[in-house]
PDB file of C-alpha atoms in Angstrom:
ATOM      1  CA  MET J 839       0.000   0.000   0.000  1.00 47.00           C
ATOM      2  CA  ARG J 840       2.900   2.365   0.696  1.00 52.00           C
ATOM      3  CA  SER J 841       4.195   1.919  -2.871  1.00 55.00           C
ATOM      4  CA  HIS J 842       0.680   2.663  -4.102  1.00 52.00           C
ATOM      5  CA  MET J 843       0.638   5.978  -2.206  1.00 52.00           C
ATOM      6  CA  VAL J 844       4.082   6.918  -3.535  1.00 54.00           C
ATOM      7  CA  ALA J 845       2.989   6.175  -7.108  1.00 54.00           C
ATOM      8  CA  ALA J 846      -0.154   8.252  -6.620  1.00 53.00           C
ATOM      9  CA  SER J 847       1.912  11.249  -5.520  1.00 54.00           C
ATOM     10  CA  LYS J 848       4.407  10.959  -8.402  1.00 58.00           C
ATOM     11  CA  GLU J 849       2.046  10.189 -11.309  1.00 61.00           C
ATOM     12  CA  ARG J 850      -1.278  11.429 -10.026  1.00 58.00           C
ATOM     13  CA  ASP J 851      -3.298  11.691 -13.242  1.00 58.00           C
ATOM     14  CA  ARG J 852      -1.948   8.530 -14.858  1.00 58.00           C
ATOM     15  CA  HIS J 853      -2.156   6.538 -11.649  1.00 59.00           C
ATOM     16  CA  LEU J 854      -5.702   7.556 -10.792  1.00 61.00           C
ATOM     17  CA  ASN J 855      -6.968   6.776 -14.289  1.00 64.00           C
ATOM     18  CA  ASN J 856      -7.134   3.243 -12.937  1.00 72.00           C
ATOM     19  CA  PRO J 857     -10.396   2.964 -10.920  1.00 75.00           C
ATOM     20  CA  ILE J 858      -8.829   0.277  -8.730  1.00 79.00           C
ATOM     21  CA  ASN J 859      -6.100   2.699  -7.685  1.00 78.00           C
ATOM     22  CA  LEU J 860      -8.754   5.302  -6.920  1.00 76.00           C
ATOM     23  CA  TYR J 861     -10.646   2.772  -4.801  1.00 79.00           C
ATOM     24  CA  PHE J 862      -7.505   1.913  -2.827  1.00 78.00           C
ATOM     25  CA  LEU J 863      -6.646   5.584  -2.354  1.00 79.00           C
ATOM     26  CA  ILE J 864     -10.093   6.397  -0.946  1.00 82.00           C
ATOM     27  CA  LYS J 865      -9.869   3.410   1.386  1.00 81.00           C
ATOM     28  CA  ARG J 866      -6.414   4.402   2.619  1.00 78.00           C
ATOM     29  CA  ILE J 867      -7.253   8.059   3.252  1.00 78.00           C
ATOM     30  CA  ALA J 868     -10.490   7.119   5.034  1.00 75.00           C
ATOM     31  CA  ALA J 869      -8.679   4.606   7.234  1.00 73.00           C
ATOM     32  CA  ASP J 870      -5.854   7.040   8.054  1.00 69.00           C
ATOM     33  CA  TRP J 871      -8.280   9.856   8.861  1.00 63.00           C
ATOM     34  CA  SER J 872     -10.271   7.529  11.129  1.00 68.00           C
ATOM     35  CA  THR J 873      -7.049   6.655  12.967  1.00 72.00           C
ATOM     36  CA  VAL J 874      -6.103  10.318  13.338  1.00 66.00           C
ATOM     37  CA  LYS J 875      -9.545  11.145  14.737  1.00 66.00           C
ATOM     38  CA  SER J 876      -9.246   8.301  17.247  1.00 71.00           C
ATOM     39  CA  LEU J 877      -5.887   9.603  18.414  1.00 67.00           C
ATOM     40  CA  ILE J 878      -7.245  13.133  18.728  1.00 64.00           C
ATOM     41  CA  ASN J 879     -10.290  11.902  20.627  1.00 63.00           C
ATOM     42  CA  ALA J 880      -7.957  10.153  23.034  1.00 57.00           C
ATOM     43  CA  THR J 881      -6.530  13.556  23.933  1.00 57.00           C
ATOM     44  CA  ALA J 882     -10.003  15.098  24.297  1.00 54.00           C
ATOM     45  CA  ALA J 883      -9.296  17.595  21.489  1.00 57.00           C
ATOM     46  CA  GLU J 884     -12.737  17.443  19.853  1.00 62.00           C
ATOM     47  CA  ASP J 885     -12.461  21.052  18.713  1.00 65.00           C
ATOM     48  CA  VAL J 886      -9.513  20.116  16.507  1.00 60.00           C
ATOM     49  CA  ILE J 887     -11.620  17.471  14.759  1.00 58.00           C
ATOM     50  CA  ARG J 888     -14.534  19.861  14.237  1.00 63.00           C
ATOM     51  CA  LYS J 889     -12.260  22.456  12.660  1.00 62.00           C
ATOM     52  CA  ALA J 890     -10.539  19.841  10.484  1.00 57.00           C
ATOM     53  CA  ASN J 891     -13.880  18.432   9.288  1.00 58.00           C
ATOM     54  CA  ALA J 892     -15.083  21.937   8.457  1.00 56.00           C
ATOM     55  CA  SER J 893     -11.992  22.961   6.507  1.00 55.00           C
ATOM     56  CA  VAL J 894     -10.969  19.725   4.740  1.00 59.00           C
ATOM     57  CA  LEU J 895     -13.251  17.285   2.919  1.00 65.00           C
ATOM     58  CA  LEU J 896     -11.752  13.854   3.505  1.00 65.00           C
ATOM     59  CA  PRO J 897     -13.352  10.545   2.545  1.00 66.00           C
ATOM     60  CA  GLY J 898     -15.167   8.555   5.182  1.00 69.00           C
ATOM     61  CA  ASP J 899     -16.992   5.244   5.428  1.00 75.00           C
ATOM     62  CA  GLU J 900     -19.757   6.373   3.049  1.00 81.00           C
ATOM     63  CA  ASP J 901     -17.181   7.288   0.410  1.00 78.00           C
ATOM     64  CA  VAL J 902     -15.472   3.913   0.747  1.00 80.00           C
ATOM     65  CA  GLU J 903     -18.860   2.231   0.381  1.00 85.00           C
ATOM     66  CA  GLY J 904     -19.593   4.308  -2.710  1.00 86.00           C
ATOM     67  CA  ALA J 905     -16.222   3.398  -4.214  1.00 87.00           C
ATOM     68  CA  SER J 906     -16.939  -0.298  -3.569  1.00 89.00           C
ATOM     69  CA  VAL J 907     -20.311  -0.078  -5.316  1.00 90.00           C
ATOM     70  CA  ALA J 908     -18.716   1.756  -8.253  1.00 89.00           C
ATOM     71  CA  LEU J 909     -16.021  -0.897  -8.638  1.00 91.00           C
ATOM     72  CA  LEU J 910     -18.570  -3.719  -8.625  1.00 93.00           C
ATOM     73  CA  ARG J 911     -20.673  -1.827 -11.167  1.00 90.00           C
ATOM     74  CA  LEU J 912     -17.606  -1.403 -13.354  1.00 88.00           C
ATOM     75  CA  GLN J 913     -16.961  -5.126 -13.107  1.00 92.00           C
ATOM     76  CA  ASP J 914     -20.486  -5.909 -14.289  1.00 91.00           C
ATOM     77  CA  THR J 915     -20.572  -3.340 -17.057  1.00 90.00           C
ATOM     78  CA  TYR J 916     -17.302  -4.382 -18.643  1.00 85.00           C
ATOM     79  CA  GLN J 917     -17.628  -8.064 -17.727  1.00 88.00           C
ATOM     80  CA  LEU J 918     -14.315  -8.070 -15.886  1.00 89.00           C
ATOM     81  CA  ASN J 919     -12.971 -11.249 -14.378  1.00 90.00           C
ATOM     82  CA  THR J 920     -12.609 -11.111 -10.586  1.00 94.00           C
ATOM     83  CA  THR J 921      -9.084 -12.484 -10.698  1.00 92.00           C
ATOM     84  CA  GLN J 922      -8.179  -9.916 -13.365  1.00 88.00           C
ATOM     85  CA  ILE J 923      -9.351  -7.069 -11.145  1.00 89.00           C
ATOM     86  CA  GLY J 924      -7.688  -8.592  -8.103  1.00 90.00           C
ATOM     87  CA  SER J 925      -4.426  -8.722 -10.012  1.00 88.00           C
ATOM     88  CA  GLY J 926      -4.685  -5.023 -10.875  1.00 80.00           C
ATOM     89  CA  LEU J 927      -4.893  -5.667 -14.600  1.00 77.00           C
ATOM     90  CA  LEU J 928      -7.269  -3.415 -16.472  1.00 72.00           C
ATOM     91  CA  LYS J 929      -6.772  -2.730 -20.166  1.00 65.00           C
ATOM     92  CA  THR J 930      -5.272   0.620 -21.194  1.00 56.00           C
ATOM     93  CA  VAL J 931      -4.788   1.903 -17.637  1.00 59.00           C
ATOM     94  CA  HIS J 932      -1.915   2.073 -15.177  1.00 63.00           C
ATOM     95  CA  LYS J 933      -1.481  -1.172 -13.223  1.00 69.00           C
ATOM     96  CA  SER J 934      -2.646  -1.174  -9.617  1.00 76.00           C
ATOM     97  CA  PRO J 935      -1.367  -3.201  -6.656  1.00 81.00           C
ATOM     98  CA  GLU J 936      -2.719  -6.723  -6.327  1.00 88.00           C
ATOM     99  CA  PHE J 937      -5.531  -7.327  -3.899  1.00 94.00           C
ATOM    100  CA  THR J 938      -4.763  -9.263  -0.755  1.00 95.00           C
ATOM    101  CA  ALA J 939      -7.209 -11.816   0.596  1.00 97.00           C
ATOM    102  CA  TRP J 940      -8.361  -9.134   3.018  1.00 96.00           C
ATOM    103  CA  ASP J 941      -8.959  -6.626   0.206  1.00 95.00           C
ATOM    104  CA  CYS J 942     -11.092  -9.168  -1.643  1.00 96.00           C
ATOM    105  CA  TYR J 943     -12.972 -10.005   1.539  1.00 97.00           C
ATOM    106  CA  GLU J 944     -13.716  -6.338   2.219  1.00 95.00           C
ATOM    107  CA  LEU J 945     -15.117  -5.817  -1.265  1.00 95.00           C
ATOM    108  CA  GLY J 946     -17.156  -8.996  -0.951  1.00 97.00           C
ATOM    109  CA  ARG J 947     -18.390  -7.984   2.496  1.00 96.00           C
ATOM    110  CA  SER J 948     -19.608  -4.668   1.091  1.00 95.00           C
ATOM    111  CA  ALA J 949     -21.874  -6.662  -1.231  1.00 96.00           C
ATOM    112  CA  TYR J 950     -22.701  -9.219   1.486  1.00 97.00           C
ATOM    113  CA  ASP J 951     -23.979  -6.519   3.827  1.00 95.00           C
ATOM    114  CA  LYS J 952     -26.464  -5.449   1.140  1.00 95.00           C
ATOM    115  CA  ASP J 953     -27.612  -9.058   0.530  1.00 96.00           C
ATOM    116  CA  ASP J 954     -25.875  -8.947  -2.841  1.00 96.00           C
ATOM    117  CA  HIS J 955     -24.682 -12.539  -2.704  1.00 97.00           C
ATOM    118  CA  TYR J 956     -23.791 -12.638  -6.391  1.00 97.00           C
ATOM    119  CA  HIS J 957     -20.891 -10.230  -5.924  1.00 97.00           C
ATOM    120  CA  SER J 958     -20.204 -11.483  -2.425  1.00 98.00           C
ATOM    121  CA  LEU J 959     -19.654 -15.014  -3.718  1.00 98.00           C
ATOM    122  CA  LEU J 960     -17.386 -13.790  -6.517  1.00 97.00           C
ATOM    123  CA  TRP J 961     -15.128 -11.887  -4.134  1.00 97.00           C
ATOM    124  CA  MET J 962     -15.210 -14.310  -1.207  1.00 98.00           C
ATOM    125  CA  GLU J 963     -14.087 -17.085  -3.567  1.00 97.00           C
ATOM    126  CA  GLU J 964     -11.293 -14.851  -4.852  1.00 97.00           C
ATOM    127  CA  ALA J 965     -10.348 -14.029  -1.258  1.00 98.00           C
ATOM    128  CA  LEU J 966     -10.065 -17.734  -0.495  1.00 97.00           C
ATOM    129  CA  ARG J 967      -7.895 -18.337  -3.571  1.00 97.00           C
ATOM    130  CA  ARG J 968      -5.561 -15.548  -2.508  1.00 97.00           C
ATOM    131  CA  TRP J 969      -5.541 -16.724   1.120  1.00 97.00           C
ATOM    132  CA  ASN J 970      -4.315 -20.118  -0.070  1.00 97.00           C
ATOM    133  CA  LYS J 971      -1.354 -18.441  -1.792  1.00 96.00           C
ATOM    134  CA  GLU J 972      -0.459 -15.928   0.922  1.00 96.00           C
ATOM    135  CA  GLU J 973       2.568 -16.557   3.078  1.00 96.00           C
ATOM    136  CA  ASP J 974       1.595 -13.790   5.481  1.00 96.00           C
ATOM    137  CA  LYS J 975      -2.118 -14.309   5.968  1.00 97.00           C
ATOM    138  CA  THR J 976      -4.156 -11.117   5.833  1.00 97.00           C
ATOM    139  CA  ILE J 977      -7.455 -12.498   7.158  1.00 97.00           C
ATOM    140  CA  ASP J 978      -8.717 -15.185   9.509  1.00 97.00           C
ATOM    141  CA  ARG J 979      -9.818 -18.175   7.419  1.00 97.00           C
ATOM    142  CA  LEU J 980     -12.814 -18.870   9.648  1.00 97.00           C
ATOM    143  CA  LEU J 981     -14.176 -15.371   9.113  1.00 97.00           C
ATOM    144  CA  LEU J 982     -13.818 -15.770   5.367  1.00 98.00           C
ATOM    145  CA  LEU J 983     -15.384 -19.229   5.298  1.00 98.00           C
ATOM    146  CA  ASP J 984     -18.337 -18.044   7.368  1.00 98.00           C
ATOM    147  CA  HIS J 985     -19.272 -15.395   4.820  1.00 98.00           C
ATOM    148  CA  LEU J 986     -18.516 -17.675   1.884  1.00 98.00           C
ATOM    149  CA  ARG J 987     -20.707 -20.554   3.108  1.00 98.00           C
ATOM    150  CA  HIS J 988     -23.689 -18.217   3.561  1.00 98.00           C
ATOM    151  CA  SER J 989     -23.371 -16.592   0.136  1.00 98.00           C
ATOM    152  CA  ALA J 990     -22.880 -20.033  -1.418  1.00 98.00           C
ATOM    153  CA  LEU J 991     -26.175 -21.173   0.094  1.00 97.00           C
ATOM    154  CA  GLN J 992     -28.028 -18.032  -0.961  1.00 97.00           C
ATOM    155  CA  GLN J 993     -26.859 -18.562  -4.546  1.00 97.00           C
ATOM    156  CA  GLY J 994     -28.210 -22.104  -4.616  1.00 95.00           C
ATOM    157  CA  ASN J 995     -25.171 -24.161  -3.605  1.00 96.00           C
ATOM    158  CA  PRO J 996     -26.195 -26.039  -0.431  1.00 95.00           C
ATOM    159  CA  ARG J 997     -23.730 -28.909  -0.927  1.00 95.00           C
ATOM    160  CA  HIS J 998     -20.834 -26.485  -1.314  1.00 96.00           C
ATOM    161  CA  SER J 999     -22.091 -24.578   1.703  1.00 97.00           C
ATOM    162  CA  LEU J1000     -22.142 -27.759   3.778  1.00 97.00           C
ATOM    163  CA  SER J1001     -18.600 -28.597   2.651  1.00 96.00           C
ATOM    164  CA  LEU J1002     -17.442 -25.152   3.810  1.00 98.00           C
ATOM    165  CA  ILE J1003     -19.251 -25.637   7.124  1.00 98.00           C
ATOM    166  CA  HIS J1004     -17.436 -28.941   7.635  1.00 97.00           C
ATOM    167  CA  GLU J1005     -14.159 -27.128   7.029  1.00 97.00           C
ATOM    168  CA  MET J1006     -15.125 -24.498   9.601  1.00 98.00           C
ATOM    169  CA  LEU J1007     -15.939 -27.163  12.178  1.00 98.00           C
ATOM    170  CA  ALA J1008     -12.653 -28.921  11.469  1.00 98.00           C
ATOM    171  CA  ILE J1009     -10.926 -25.685  12.482  1.00 97.00           C
ATOM    172  CA  ASP J1010     -13.246 -24.928  15.411  1.00 97.00           C
ATOM    173  CA  PRO J1011     -15.625 -27.769  16.410  1.00 97.00           C
ATOM    174  CA  SER J1012     -17.524 -25.446  18.769  1.00 97.00           C
ATOM    175  CA  HIS J1013     -18.145 -22.666  16.225  1.00 97.00           C
ATOM    176  CA  GLY J1014     -21.726 -21.617  17.044  1.00 96.00           C
ATOM    177  CA  GLN J1015     -22.724 -20.180  13.671  1.00 95.00           C
ATOM    178  CA  ALA J1016     -21.303 -23.178  11.819  1.00 97.00           C
ATOM    179  CA  LEU J1017     -23.185 -25.621  14.050  1.00 98.00           C
ATOM    180  CA  THR J1018     -26.458 -23.755  13.541  1.00 97.00           C
ATOM    181  CA  ALA J1019     -25.893 -23.425   9.794  1.00 97.00           C
ATOM    182  CA  LYS J1020     -25.088 -27.144   9.527  1.00 97.00           C
ATOM    183  CA  VAL J1021     -28.535 -28.110  10.833  1.00 97.00           C
ATOM    184  CA  HIS J1022     -30.231 -25.723   8.417  1.00 97.00           C
ATOM    185  CA  VAL J1023     -28.245 -26.742   5.337  1.00 97.00           C
ATOM    186  CA  GLU J1024     -28.702 -30.432   6.070  1.00 96.00           C
ATOM    187  CA  SER J1025     -32.473 -29.858   6.154  1.00 95.00           C
ATOM    188  CA  VAL J1026     -32.264 -28.051   2.799  1.00 94.00           C
ATOM    189  CA  LEU J1027     -30.349 -30.977   1.321  1.00 93.00           C
ATOM    190  CA  ALA J1028     -32.830 -33.477   2.766  1.00 92.00           C
ATOM    191  CA  GLU J1029     -35.651 -31.645   1.008  1.00 90.00           C
ATOM    192  CA  GLU J1030     -33.706 -31.657  -2.257  1.00 86.00           C
ATOM    193  CA  GLN J1031     -33.019 -35.369  -1.970  1.00 82.00           C
ATOM    194  CA  ALA J1032     -36.679 -36.055  -1.292  1.00 81.00           C
ATOM    195  CA  MET J1033     -37.488 -34.440  -4.655  1.00 81.00           C
ATOM    196  CA  ASN J1034     -34.474 -35.917  -6.465  1.00 75.00           C
ATOM    197  CA  ALA J1035     -32.868 -38.990  -4.954  1.00 67.00           C
ATOM    198  CA  ASP J1036     -29.744 -38.590  -7.096  1.00 68.00           C
ATOM    199  CA  SER J1037     -29.133 -34.918  -6.230  1.00 64.00           C
ATOM    200  CA  ASN J1038     -26.555 -35.610  -3.523  1.00 65.00           C
ATOM    201  CA  ALA J1039     -24.781 -38.293  -5.556  1.00 65.00           C
ATOM    202  CA  MET J1040     -23.732 -35.909  -8.310  1.00 71.00           C
ATOM    203  CA  PRO J1041     -20.083 -34.710  -8.371  1.00 77.00           C
ATOM    204  CA  LEU J1042     -19.434 -31.449  -6.561  1.00 82.00           C
ATOM    205  CA  GLY J1043     -18.476 -29.152  -9.440  1.00 85.00           C
ATOM    206  CA  PRO J1044     -17.922 -25.390  -9.513  1.00 90.00           C
ATOM    207  CA  MET J1045     -20.431 -23.273  -7.637  1.00 95.00           C
ATOM    208  CA  LYS J1046     -23.218 -21.743  -9.657  1.00 94.00           C
ATOM    209  CA  ASN J1047     -23.525 -17.995  -9.328  1.00 96.00           C
ATOM    210  CA  GLU J1048     -26.104 -16.339 -11.550  1.00 93.00           C
ATOM    211  CA  ARG J1049     -26.420 -12.588 -11.580  1.00 91.00           C
ATOM    212  CA  PRO J1050     -29.926 -11.574 -10.444  1.00 86.00           C
ATOM    213  CA  ALA J1051     -32.078 -10.480 -13.347  1.00 79.00           C
ATOM    214  CA  GLY J1052     -34.050  -7.730 -11.629  1.00 68.00           C
ATOM    215  CA  ASN J1053     -37.045  -5.874 -13.045  1.00 63.00           C
ATOM    216  CA  ASP J1054     -34.978  -3.820 -15.494  1.00 71.00           C
ATOM    217  CA  SER J1055     -32.476  -6.463 -16.590  1.00 72.00           C
ATOM    218  CA  SER J1056     -33.111  -5.967 -20.315  1.00 77.00           C
ATOM    219  CA  GLU J1057     -32.526  -2.231 -20.102  1.00 80.00           C
ATOM    220  CA  ARG J1058     -29.515  -2.815 -17.877  1.00 81.00           C
ATOM    221  CA  ASP J1059     -28.016  -5.295 -20.331  1.00 79.00           C
ATOM    222  CA  ARG J1060     -28.503  -2.898 -23.254  1.00 81.00           C
ATOM    223  CA  TYR J1061     -26.905  -0.044 -21.319  1.00 75.00           C
ATOM    224  CA  GLU J1062     -23.909  -2.151 -20.308  1.00 79.00           C
ATOM    225  CA  ALA J1063     -23.459  -3.420 -23.865  1.00 80.00           C
ATOM    226  CA  LEU J1064     -23.512   0.170 -25.091  1.00 79.00           C
ATOM    227  CA  CYS J1065     -20.829   1.098 -22.526  1.00 78.00           C
ATOM    228  CA  ARG J1066     -18.716  -1.737 -23.900  1.00 75.00           C
ATOM    229  CA  GLY J1067     -19.088  -0.267 -27.386  1.00 79.00           C
ATOM    230  CA  GLU J1068     -21.068  -3.172 -28.756  1.00 77.00           C
ATOM    231  CA  GLY J1069     -23.263  -0.925 -30.912  1.00 61.00           C
ATOM    232  CA  VAL J1070     -26.589  -1.750 -29.313  1.00 51.00           C
ATOM    233  CA  MET J1071     -29.536   0.165 -30.759  1.00 51.00           C
ATOM    234  CA  LEU J1072     -31.420   2.059 -28.079  1.00 48.00           C
ATOM    235  CA  GLY J1073     -34.729   1.807 -29.923  1.00 48.00           C
ATOM    236  CA  PHE J1074     -35.400   5.503 -30.377  1.00 41.00           C
ATOM    237  CA  SER J1075     -38.312   6.236 -32.666  1.00 40.00           C
ATOM    238  CA  GLU J1076     -38.541   9.206 -34.986  1.00 40.00           C
TER     239      GLU J1076
END
């Protein structure tokens, strides 16, 4: 992150043409400002904070949330691969730092908190892939698995969810949320098997993760195609 800040100061325009770099910059400034305010509060200097807030507009939690939403929207519009974004590789723009497992988790959690399990699943899976490769772990695996198993279930993957729950219980056999979720998911699977006896015998392939259609999906798809330069006709009449 330090190298990212140095690059931003040296090549501001070129560096911030990459929306991932802009996202990281907003996150970093918001986190640093929150730390500064905590330190000032510890010295009971509230007046300093009030004056600083009045004179300088610095990003806060709402700005970070807005940047997260914008990045996910960009991913959808331009059909960007999660691993591609996480690697900082966007066409025609300055490369950004790679995401850590924690960075991926935070972006996924932003979607998770809004019950957007499509994006949550994308980014929690990417977080897990990066966790497996990290020498210095940036997030607790149990925390990651707990969010991943829930989003997996919400996106119609109960068998995968149960597998993740078993992994959680292997790490912590007394994990309360995992024990509760296990009972629920097993009941879901029992209902599925009652309707299709072979459902649980099928190989456990990749998780399915369909993007919700929504009421305006056709208009959304046309707009996104137009943004990609695919020459979609908007249907204007003379």
